[in-house]
mmCIF file of C-alpha atoms in Angstrom:
data_model
loop_
_atom_site.group_PDB
_atom_site.id
_atom_site.type_symbol
_atom_site.label_atom_id
_atom_site.label_comp_id
_atom_site.label_asym_id
_atom_site.label_seq_id
_atom_site.Cartn_x
_atom_site.Cartn_y
_atom_site.Cartn_z
ATOM 1 C CA UNK A 1 83.885 98.134 105.350
ATOM 2 C CA UNK A 2 82.775 94.864 103.729
ATOM 3 C CA UNK A 3 83.916 93.708 100.316
ATOM 4 C CA UNK A 4 81.351 94.341 97.588
ATOM 5 C CA UNK A 5 78.829 91.465 97.298
ATOM 6 C CA UNK A 6 78.390 89.560 94.051
ATOM 7 C CA UNK A 7 75.507 90.599 91.806
ATOM 8 C CA UNK A 8 74.224 89.598 88.422
ATOM 9 C CA UNK A 9 76.733 87.660 86.388
ATOM 10 C CA UNK A 10 78.686 86.784 89.508
ATOM 11 C CA UNK A 11 79.347 83.247 88.276
ATOM 12 C CA UNK A 12 81.020 84.469 85.093
ATOM 13 C CA UNK A 13 82.926 87.047 87.109
ATOM 14 C CA UNK A 14 84.240 84.375 89.463
ATOM 15 C CA UNK A 15 85.358 82.268 86.508
ATOM 16 C CA UNK A 16 87.239 85.221 84.996
ATOM 17 C CA UNK A 17 88.814 85.953 88.378
ATOM 18 C CA UNK A 18 89.866 82.307 88.731
ATOM 19 C CA UNK A 19 91.510 82.333 85.287
ATOM 20 C CA UNK A 20 93.304 85.584 86.097
ATOM 21 C CA UNK A 21 94.506 84.170 89.416
ATOM 22 C CA UNK A 22 96.034 81.206 87.583
ATOM 23 C CA UNK A 23 98.081 83.613 85.458
ATOM 24 C CA UNK A 24 99.101 85.830 88.394
ATOM 25 C CA UNK A 25 102.607 85.924 89.771
ATOM 26 C CA UNK A 26 102.550 84.353 93.232
ATOM 27 C CA UNK A 27 104.769 86.167 95.732
ATOM 28 C CA UNK A 28 105.493 84.103 98.854
ATOM 29 C CA UNK A 29 105.350 86.277 101.983
ATOM 30 C CA UNK A 30 106.658 85.133 105.374
ATOM 31 C CA UNK A 31 105.551 87.288 108.309
ATOM 32 C CA UNK A 32 107.841 86.684 111.289
ATOM 33 C CA UNK A 33 106.087 87.048 114.660
ATOM 34 C CA UNK A 34 108.479 87.805 117.528
ATOM 35 C CA UNK A 35 107.544 87.465 121.203
ATOM 36 C CA UNK A 36 105.543 90.402 122.666
ATOM 37 C CA UNK A 37 104.433 91.202 119.126
ATOM 38 C CA UNK A 38 103.244 94.768 118.533
ATOM 39 C CA UNK A 39 100.032 93.684 116.844
ATOM 40 C CA UNK A 40 99.526 96.712 114.594
ATOM 41 C CA UNK A 41 102.982 96.107 113.090
ATOM 42 C CA UNK A 42 101.671 93.083 111.218
ATOM 43 C CA UNK A 43 97.895 93.385 110.903
ATOM 44 C CA UNK A 44 98.164 96.728 109.074
ATOM 45 C CA UNK A 45 100.678 95.620 106.418
ATOM 46 C CA UNK A 46 99.056 92.200 105.985
ATOM 47 C CA UNK A 47 95.652 93.822 105.485
ATOM 48 C CA UNK A 48 97.226 95.885 102.696
ATOM 49 C CA UNK A 49 98.350 92.656 101.016
ATOM 50 C CA UNK A 50 94.962 90.991 101.518
ATOM 51 C CA UNK A 51 93.186 93.895 99.882
ATOM 52 C CA UNK A 52 95.784 94.052 97.104
ATOM 53 C CA UNK A 53 94.947 90.430 96.266
ATOM 54 C CA UNK A 54 91.293 91.438 95.951
ATOM 55 C CA UNK A 55 91.698 94.486 93.689
ATOM 56 C CA UNK A 56 94.066 93.075 91.060
ATOM 57 C CA UNK A 57 95.260 89.836 89.480
ATOM 58 C CA UNK A 58 98.786 90.713 88.345
ATOM 59 C CA UNK A 59 100.366 89.428 91.549
ATOM 60 C CA UNK A 60 99.010 87.466 94.477
ATOM 61 C CA UNK A 61 100.668 87.712 97.880
ATOM 62 C CA UNK A 62 100.672 84.288 99.579
ATOM 63 C CA UNK A 63 101.050 85.114 103.263
ATOM 64 C CA UNK A 64 102.271 82.736 105.984
ATOM 65 C CA UNK A 65 102.826 83.670 109.608
ATOM 66 C CA UNK A 66 105.926 82.039 111.077
ATOM 67 C CA UNK A 67 107.833 82.131 114.336
ATOM 68 C CA UNK A 68 109.728 80.110 116.913
ATOM 69 C CA UNK A 69 106.499 79.174 118.763
ATOM 70 C CA UNK A 70 103.029 78.017 117.743
ATOM 71 C CA UNK A 71 101.403 80.891 119.622
ATOM 72 C CA UNK A 72 102.459 84.451 120.402
ATOM 73 C CA UNK A 73 101.170 86.849 123.046
ATOM 74 C CA UNK A 74 100.665 90.299 121.533
ATOM 75 C CA UNK A 75 100.927 93.835 122.848
ATOM 76 C CA UNK A 76 97.153 94.092 123.410
ATOM 77 C CA UNK A 77 96.806 90.849 125.364
ATOM 78 C CA UNK A 78 95.458 88.744 122.485
ATOM 79 C CA UNK A 79 97.167 85.457 121.702
ATOM 80 C CA UNK A 80 97.893 84.618 118.061
ATOM 81 C CA UNK A 81 97.737 80.869 117.481
ATOM 82 C CA UNK A 82 98.464 78.613 114.532
ATOM 83 C CA UNK A 83 101.873 80.176 113.877
ATOM 84 C CA UNK A 84 103.919 77.979 111.517
ATOM 85 C CA UNK A 85 107.495 77.003 112.286
ATOM 86 C CA UNK A 86 110.340 79.006 110.791
ATOM 87 C CA UNK A 87 111.052 77.231 107.467
ATOM 88 C CA UNK A 88 114.484 75.760 106.866
ATOM 89 C CA UNK A 89 114.628 77.330 103.408
ATOM 90 C CA UNK A 90 112.881 80.227 101.705
ATOM 91 C CA UNK A 91 111.776 80.069 98.062
ATOM 92 C CA UNK A 92 113.441 82.447 95.620
ATOM 93 C CA UNK A 93 111.742 85.819 95.466
ATOM 94 C CA UNK A 94 110.213 85.527 98.921
ATOM 95 C CA UNK A 95 109.238 88.619 100.891
ATOM 96 C CA UNK A 96 110.197 88.371 104.584
ATOM 97 C CA UNK A 97 108.400 90.764 106.938
ATOM 98 C CA UNK A 98 109.692 91.104 110.495
ATOM 99 C CA UNK A 99 107.338 92.738 112.971
ATOM 100 C CA UNK A 100 108.386 94.674 116.039
ATOM 101 C CA UNK A 101 107.673 93.996 119.680
ATOM 102 C CA UNK A 102 107.068 95.928 122.872
ATOM 103 C CA UNK A 103 109.519 96.344 125.708
ATOM 104 C CA UNK A 104 108.462 94.416 128.771
ATOM 105 C CA UNK A 105 109.846 95.389 132.165
ATOM 106 C CA UNK A 106 110.593 92.067 133.846
ATOM 107 C CA UNK A 107 113.339 90.642 135.972
ATOM 108 C CA UNK A 108 116.162 89.090 133.980
ATOM 109 C CA UNK A 109 115.698 85.786 135.853
ATOM 110 C CA UNK A 110 111.973 85.677 135.086
ATOM 111 C CA UNK A 111 111.201 82.488 133.100
ATOM 112 C CA UNK A 112 109.046 84.424 130.597
ATOM 113 C CA UNK A 113 111.855 86.907 129.990
ATOM 114 C CA UNK A 114 114.345 84.087 129.381
ATOM 115 C CA UNK A 115 111.931 82.420 126.969
ATOM 116 C CA UNK A 116 111.440 85.673 125.066
ATOM 117 C CA UNK A 117 115.200 86.193 124.790
ATOM 118 C CA UNK A 118 115.605 82.645 123.496
ATOM 119 C CA UNK A 119 112.866 83.236 120.912
ATOM 120 C CA UNK A 120 114.461 86.499 119.778
ATOM 121 C CA UNK A 121 117.789 84.685 119.389
ATOM 122 C CA UNK A 122 116.105 81.911 117.378
ATOM 123 C CA UNK A 123 114.639 84.488 114.994
ATOM 124 C CA UNK A 124 118.032 86.187 114.610
ATOM 125 C CA UNK A 125 119.750 82.882 113.815
ATOM 126 C CA UNK A 126 117.026 81.986 111.311
ATOM 127 C CA UNK A 127 117.204 85.359 109.561
ATOM 128 C CA UNK A 128 120.979 85.100 109.231
ATOM 129 C CA UNK A 129 120.749 81.608 107.750
ATOM 130 C CA UNK A 130 117.596 81.880 105.615
ATOM 131 C CA UNK A 131 117.566 85.348 104.024
ATOM 132 C CA UNK A 132 119.630 85.339 100.851
ATOM 133 C CA UNK A 133 120.333 87.559 97.827
ATOM 134 C CA UNK A 134 117.054 86.652 96.098
ATOM 135 C CA UNK A 135 114.905 87.589 99.091
ATOM 136 C CA UNK A 136 113.462 90.969 100.045
ATOM 137 C CA UNK A 137 113.629 91.836 103.741
ATOM 138 C CA UNK A 138 110.992 94.159 105.192
ATOM 139 C CA UNK A 139 111.135 95.300 108.808
ATOM 140 C CA UNK A 140 108.388 97.115 110.667
ATOM 141 C CA UNK A 141 109.232 99.345 113.631
ATOM 142 C CA UNK A 142 111.658 97.618 116.042
ATOM 143 C CA UNK A 143 111.797 94.538 113.824
ATOM 144 C CA UNK A 144 114.860 96.257 112.364
ATOM 145 C CA UNK A 145 116.745 95.431 115.568
ATOM 146 C CA UNK A 146 116.360 91.690 114.957
ATOM 147 C CA UNK A 147 117.493 92.095 111.342
ATOM 148 C CA UNK A 148 120.476 94.158 112.516
ATOM 149 C CA UNK A 149 121.485 91.482 115.013
ATOM 150 C CA UNK A 150 121.459 89.018 112.115
ATOM 151 C CA UNK A 151 123.879 91.270 110.199
ATOM 152 C CA UNK A 152 121.339 91.902 107.433
ATOM 153 C CA UNK A 153 121.479 95.700 107.590
ATOM 154 C CA UNK A 154 125.259 96.102 107.441
ATOM 155 C CA UNK A 155 126.143 98.480 104.620
ATOM 156 C CA UNK A 156 122.515 99.501 104.039
ATOM 157 C CA UNK A 157 120.537 102.658 104.719
ATOM 158 C CA UNK A 158 117.702 101.917 107.129
ATOM 159 C CA UNK A 159 115.366 103.317 109.739
ATOM 160 C CA UNK A 160 113.243 102.231 112.695
ATOM 161 C CA UNK A 161 111.023 103.702 115.401
ATOM 162 C CA UNK A 162 112.489 107.000 116.628
ATOM 163 C CA UNK A 163 112.957 105.552 120.124
ATOM 164 C CA UNK A 164 115.096 102.725 118.688
ATOM 165 C CA UNK A 165 117.369 104.614 116.260
ATOM 166 C CA UNK A 166 120.292 104.912 118.699
ATOM 167 C CA UNK A 167 119.992 101.242 119.616
ATOM 168 C CA UNK A 168 119.873 100.252 115.949
ATOM 169 C CA UNK A 169 123.043 102.238 115.233
ATOM 170 C CA UNK A 170 124.782 100.585 118.184
ATOM 171 C CA UNK A 171 123.805 97.094 117.012
ATOM 172 C CA UNK A 172 124.702 97.780 113.381
ATOM 173 C CA UNK A 173 127.507 100.383 113.297
ATOM 174 C CA UNK A 174 128.072 99.674 109.584
ATOM 175 C CA UNK A 175 124.476 100.582 108.732
ATOM 176 C CA UNK A 176 123.422 104.122 107.819
ATOM 177 C CA UNK A 177 120.550 104.791 110.209
ATOM 178 C CA UNK A 178 118.237 107.551 108.977
ATOM 179 C CA UNK A 179 115.942 109.161 111.530
ATOM 180 C CA UNK A 180 112.688 111.016 110.771
ATOM 181 C CA UNK A 181 111.898 108.823 107.766
ATOM 182 C CA UNK A 182 108.606 107.121 107.120
ATOM 183 C CA UNK A 183 110.445 104.240 105.499
ATOM 184 C CA UNK A 184 113.735 103.623 103.718
ATOM 185 C CA UNK A 185 114.350 101.415 100.691
ATOM 186 C CA UNK A 186 117.901 100.336 99.896
ATOM 187 C CA UNK A 187 118.084 97.504 97.403
ATOM 188 C CA UNK A 188 116.308 94.487 98.864
ATOM 189 C CA UNK A 189 116.185 96.029 102.335
ATOM 190 C CA UNK A 190 113.025 97.956 103.232
ATOM 191 C CA UNK A 191 112.734 99.320 106.758
ATOM 192 C CA UNK A 192 109.959 101.405 108.284
ATOM 193 C CA UNK A 193 109.593 103.670 111.283
ATOM 194 C CA UNK A 194 107.006 103.297 114.003
ATOM 195 C CA UNK A 195 103.937 101.128 113.797
ATOM 196 C CA UNK A 196 101.485 102.602 111.233
ATOM 197 C CA UNK A 197 104.313 103.464 108.829
ATOM 198 C CA UNK A 198 104.302 99.753 108.026
ATOM 199 C CA UNK A 199 101.070 100.400 106.136
ATOM 200 C CA UNK A 200 102.771 103.134 104.097
ATOM 201 C CA UNK A 201 105.680 100.826 103.346
ATOM 202 C CA UNK A 202 103.422 97.979 102.263
ATOM 203 C CA UNK A 203 101.444 100.310 99.984
ATOM 204 C CA UNK A 204 104.804 101.188 98.414
ATOM 205 C CA UNK A 205 105.538 97.474 97.914
ATOM 206 C CA UNK A 206 102.126 96.950 96.298
ATOM 207 C CA UNK A 207 102.747 99.917 93.976
ATOM 208 C CA UNK A 208 106.080 98.401 92.920
ATOM 209 C CA UNK A 209 104.871 94.824 92.483
ATOM 210 C CA UNK A 210 101.579 95.743 90.758
ATOM 211 C CA UNK A 211 100.922 99.428 89.961
ATOM 212 C CA UNK A 212 100.426 102.783 91.726
ATOM 213 C CA UNK A 213 96.766 102.686 90.693
ATOM 214 C CA UNK A 214 96.246 99.428 92.598
ATOM 215 C CA UNK A 215 98.062 100.801 95.647
ATOM 216 C CA UNK A 216 95.795 103.831 95.458
ATOM 217 C CA UNK A 217 92.724 101.581 95.409
ATOM 218 C CA UNK A 218 93.979 99.802 98.541
ATOM 219 C CA UNK A 219 94.736 103.112 100.274
ATOM 220 C CA UNK A 220 91.266 104.439 99.523
ATOM 221 C CA UNK A 221 89.696 101.227 100.864
ATOM 222 C CA UNK A 222 91.704 101.524 104.080
ATOM 223 C CA UNK A 223 90.937 105.280 104.259
ATOM 224 C CA UNK A 224 94.620 106.212 104.525
ATOM 225 C CA UNK A 225 96.842 108.594 102.601
ATOM 226 C CA UNK A 226 99.214 107.164 100.019
ATOM 227 C CA UNK A 227 102.669 108.733 100.209
ATOM 228 C CA UNK A 228 105.138 108.862 97.349
ATOM 229 C CA UNK A 229 108.301 107.932 99.233
ATOM 230 C CA UNK A 230 109.557 107.282 102.713
ATOM 231 C CA UNK A 231 111.374 110.580 103.046
ATOM 232 C CA UNK A 232 108.744 112.711 101.342
ATOM 233 C CA UNK A 233 106.355 114.489 103.715
ATOM 234 C CA UNK A 234 104.045 115.464 100.870
ATOM 235 C CA UNK A 235 100.950 113.468 100.008
ATOM 236 C CA UNK A 236 101.035 111.325 96.924
ATOM 237 C CA UNK A 237 100.087 112.891 93.584
ATOM 238 C CA UNK A 238 98.060 109.704 93.003
ATOM 239 C CA UNK A 239 95.648 110.748 95.742
ATOM 240 C CA UNK A 240 95.919 114.529 95.414
ATOM 241 C CA UNK A 241 92.604 116.124 94.502
ATOM 242 C CA UNK A 242 90.593 113.070 95.574
ATOM 243 C CA UNK A 243 89.313 114.223 98.942
ATOM 244 C CA UNK A 244 85.756 114.563 97.655
ATOM 245 C CA UNK A 245 82.633 112.449 97.192
ATOM 246 C CA UNK A 246 81.641 113.123 93.574
ATOM 247 C CA UNK A 247 81.336 109.768 91.749
ATOM 248 C CA UNK A 248 81.658 111.199 88.224
ATOM 249 C CA UNK A 249 84.923 112.967 89.044
ATOM 250 C CA UNK A 250 86.254 109.851 90.802
ATOM 251 C CA UNK A 251 85.474 107.747 87.709
ATOM 252 C CA UNK A 252 87.311 110.241 85.528
ATOM 253 C CA UNK A 253 90.273 110.279 87.917
ATOM 254 C CA UNK A 254 90.347 106.475 87.995
ATOM 255 C CA UNK A 255 90.496 106.398 84.193
ATOM 256 C CA UNK A 256 93.298 108.974 84.007
ATOM 257 C CA UNK A 257 95.215 107.287 86.825
ATOM 258 C CA UNK A 258 94.985 103.936 85.054
ATOM 259 C CA UNK A 259 96.840 105.323 82.017
ATOM 260 C CA UNK A 260 98.181 108.877 82.457
ATOM 261 C CA UNK A 261 99.998 108.641 79.109
ATOM 262 C CA UNK A 262 96.749 108.864 77.145
ATOM 263 C CA UNK A 263 95.552 112.276 75.996
ATOM 264 C CA UNK A 264 92.155 111.899 77.741
ATOM 265 C CA UNK A 265 90.109 114.601 75.971
ATOM 266 C CA UNK A 266 87.073 115.848 77.880
ATOM 267 C CA UNK A 267 84.596 114.197 75.509
ATOM 268 C CA UNK A 268 86.149 110.728 76.084
ATOM 269 C CA UNK A 269 85.974 111.153 79.865
ATOM 270 C CA UNK A 270 82.437 112.513 79.582
ATOM 271 C CA UNK A 271 81.320 109.289 77.867
ATOM 272 C CA UNK A 272 82.841 107.249 80.685
ATOM 273 C CA UNK A 273 81.157 109.307 83.375
ATOM 274 C CA UNK A 274 77.780 109.862 81.742
ATOM 275 C CA UNK A 275 78.087 113.646 81.714
ATOM 276 C CA UNK A 276 78.651 116.347 79.128
ATOM 277 C CA UNK A 277 82.228 117.590 78.563
ATOM 278 C CA UNK A 278 81.363 121.064 79.864
ATOM 279 C CA UNK A 279 79.604 119.742 82.962
ATOM 280 C CA UNK A 280 82.447 117.312 83.741
ATOM 281 C CA UNK A 281 85.039 120.102 83.396
ATOM 282 C CA UNK A 282 83.011 122.218 85.814
ATOM 283 C CA UNK A 283 82.644 119.324 88.278
ATOM 284 C CA UNK A 284 86.372 118.570 88.039
ATOM 285 C CA UNK A 285 87.374 122.127 88.931
ATOM 286 C CA UNK A 286 84.830 122.247 91.733
ATOM 287 C CA UNK A 287 85.659 118.948 93.423
ATOM 288 C CA UNK A 288 89.289 118.188 92.464
ATOM 289 C CA UNK A 289 90.424 121.806 92.637
ATOM 290 C CA UNK A 290 92.129 121.677 89.243
ATOM 291 C CA UNK A 291 91.373 121.232 85.557
ATOM 292 C CA UNK A 292 91.399 117.878 83.779
ATOM 293 C CA UNK A 293 94.638 118.670 81.869
ATOM 294 C CA UNK A 294 96.282 119.811 85.121
ATOM 295 C CA UNK A 295 95.331 116.549 86.832
ATOM 296 C CA UNK A 296 96.605 114.489 83.897
ATOM 297 C CA UNK A 297 99.928 116.389 83.916
ATOM 298 C CA UNK A 298 100.206 115.969 87.685
ATOM 299 C CA UNK A 299 100.115 112.184 87.264
ATOM 300 C CA UNK A 300 102.469 112.322 84.277
ATOM 301 C CA UNK A 301 104.972 114.269 86.358
ATOM 302 C CA UNK A 302 104.598 111.679 89.130
ATOM 303 C CA UNK A 303 105.253 108.915 86.600
ATOM 304 C CA UNK A 304 108.274 110.809 85.256
ATOM 305 C CA UNK A 305 109.621 111.202 88.795
ATOM 306 C CA UNK A 306 109.418 107.446 89.308
ATOM 307 C CA UNK A 307 111.304 106.821 86.057
ATOM 308 C CA UNK A 308 113.982 109.382 86.958
ATOM 309 C CA UNK A 309 114.564 107.954 90.427
ATOM 310 C CA UNK A 310 114.326 104.273 89.493
ATOM 311 C CA UNK A 311 116.029 104.138 86.068
ATOM 312 C CA UNK A 312 118.972 105.640 84.212
ATOM 313 C CA UNK A 313 116.877 106.806 81.246
ATOM 314 C CA UNK A 314 117.730 110.232 79.847
ATOM 315 C CA UNK A 315 115.113 112.968 80.119
ATOM 316 C CA UNK A 316 113.854 112.602 76.534
ATOM 317 C CA UNK A 317 113.052 108.921 77.052
ATOM 318 C CA UNK A 318 111.523 109.664 80.460
ATOM 319 C CA UNK A 319 109.298 112.320 78.882
ATOM 320 C CA UNK A 320 108.143 109.940 76.153
ATOM 321 C CA UNK A 321 107.352 107.115 78.561
ATOM 322 C CA UNK A 322 105.456 109.482 80.873
ATOM 323 C CA UNK A 323 103.278 110.772 78.025
ATOM 324 C CA UNK A 324 104.938 114.096 77.238
ATOM 325 C CA UNK A 325 105.782 115.134 73.690
ATOM 326 C CA UNK A 326 109.298 116.256 74.630
ATOM 327 C CA UNK A 327 111.654 116.874 77.528
ATOM 328 C CA UNK A 328 110.868 120.574 77.184
ATOM 329 C CA UNK A 329 107.163 119.903 77.747
ATOM 330 C CA UNK A 330 108.051 117.737 80.743
ATOM 331 C CA UNK A 331 110.168 120.514 82.275
ATOM 332 C CA UNK A 332 107.358 123.022 81.787
ATOM 333 C CA UNK A 333 104.838 120.740 83.537
ATOM 334 C CA UNK A 334 107.402 119.817 86.205
ATOM 335 C CA UNK A 335 107.848 123.469 87.209
ATOM 336 C CA UNK A 336 104.130 123.632 87.958
ATOM 337 C CA UNK A 337 104.376 120.930 90.626
ATOM 338 C CA UNK A 338 107.960 120.996 91.898
ATOM 339 C CA UNK A 339 110.291 123.820 92.992
ATOM 340 C CA UNK A 340 113.375 121.841 91.916
ATOM 341 C CA UNK A 341 114.303 120.674 88.367
ATOM 342 C CA UNK A 342 113.957 117.036 87.244
ATOM 343 C CA UNK A 343 117.690 116.385 87.580
ATOM 344 C CA UNK A 344 117.436 117.045 91.350
ATOM 345 C CA UNK A 345 115.175 113.993 91.698
ATOM 346 C CA UNK A 346 117.939 111.754 90.375
#
């Protein structure tokens, strides 16, 4: 799907975008390419970051591909060239993404096998020396094994591809290896399961570094589901009720999702969508499967859940920040969407 072409006023739009980019926080991202790279491990997550740069200007992800060699043979037979050397030092705040690789059945004395082992060891040594307290480490699939060999998962909860969990536990006995998880976040350690879960993890990173609404926009562009958390099998509330093609309802949902704390009366949404309040309410029930107030409360509950899990705010402050009049109103809305009380989320 191509990016939208420029139309009338494109010059002014480009100037505004350039000014916004100057104000954006630049997040340096180093994508480590091991030998026998599983290609989908990196192209999926990096495409998420590329699209995130296009849909918002709060943060820009500056991606560099690095490794022990200038070119890497991938799992599908394509060679990636132009790989930069592993830097001696990483800037503060850098995001380090380690891709996984495929197992290759070769003789131990095979020159290619020896070269691959040497390259793996070089990556492990670099990770151990370069990744510090200010850096965020992200591993995709079996990339967790390289991080574990570098000692970077000791004392952390983590996951990897289901075929590698036992090996990960053996390499890092001090790590808490969690199986059957999409991804696991523990401080500045983010690890994902097999292959496409790297996309889910990177959408989570985009939501944290920018906003859930921007992550949702990226997910819709990539035609993937946006999940709330690595251990949650349910689909994200931010994409619930959006499996339809009605443009007026999507515009209303975009507006509510951009600021769930607002009251969003039907007449205000009707002006945005070019419909009457009654017609929009009817379209909303038909296509989203719920009323406008129900959808707004769904997103408020999702916002409250994030505040409960990520902060130590008491329930009254959580309710206020999420747009509810009181903790009692929050609990009443919460019961509609969750079988467990808010305190269980914490």
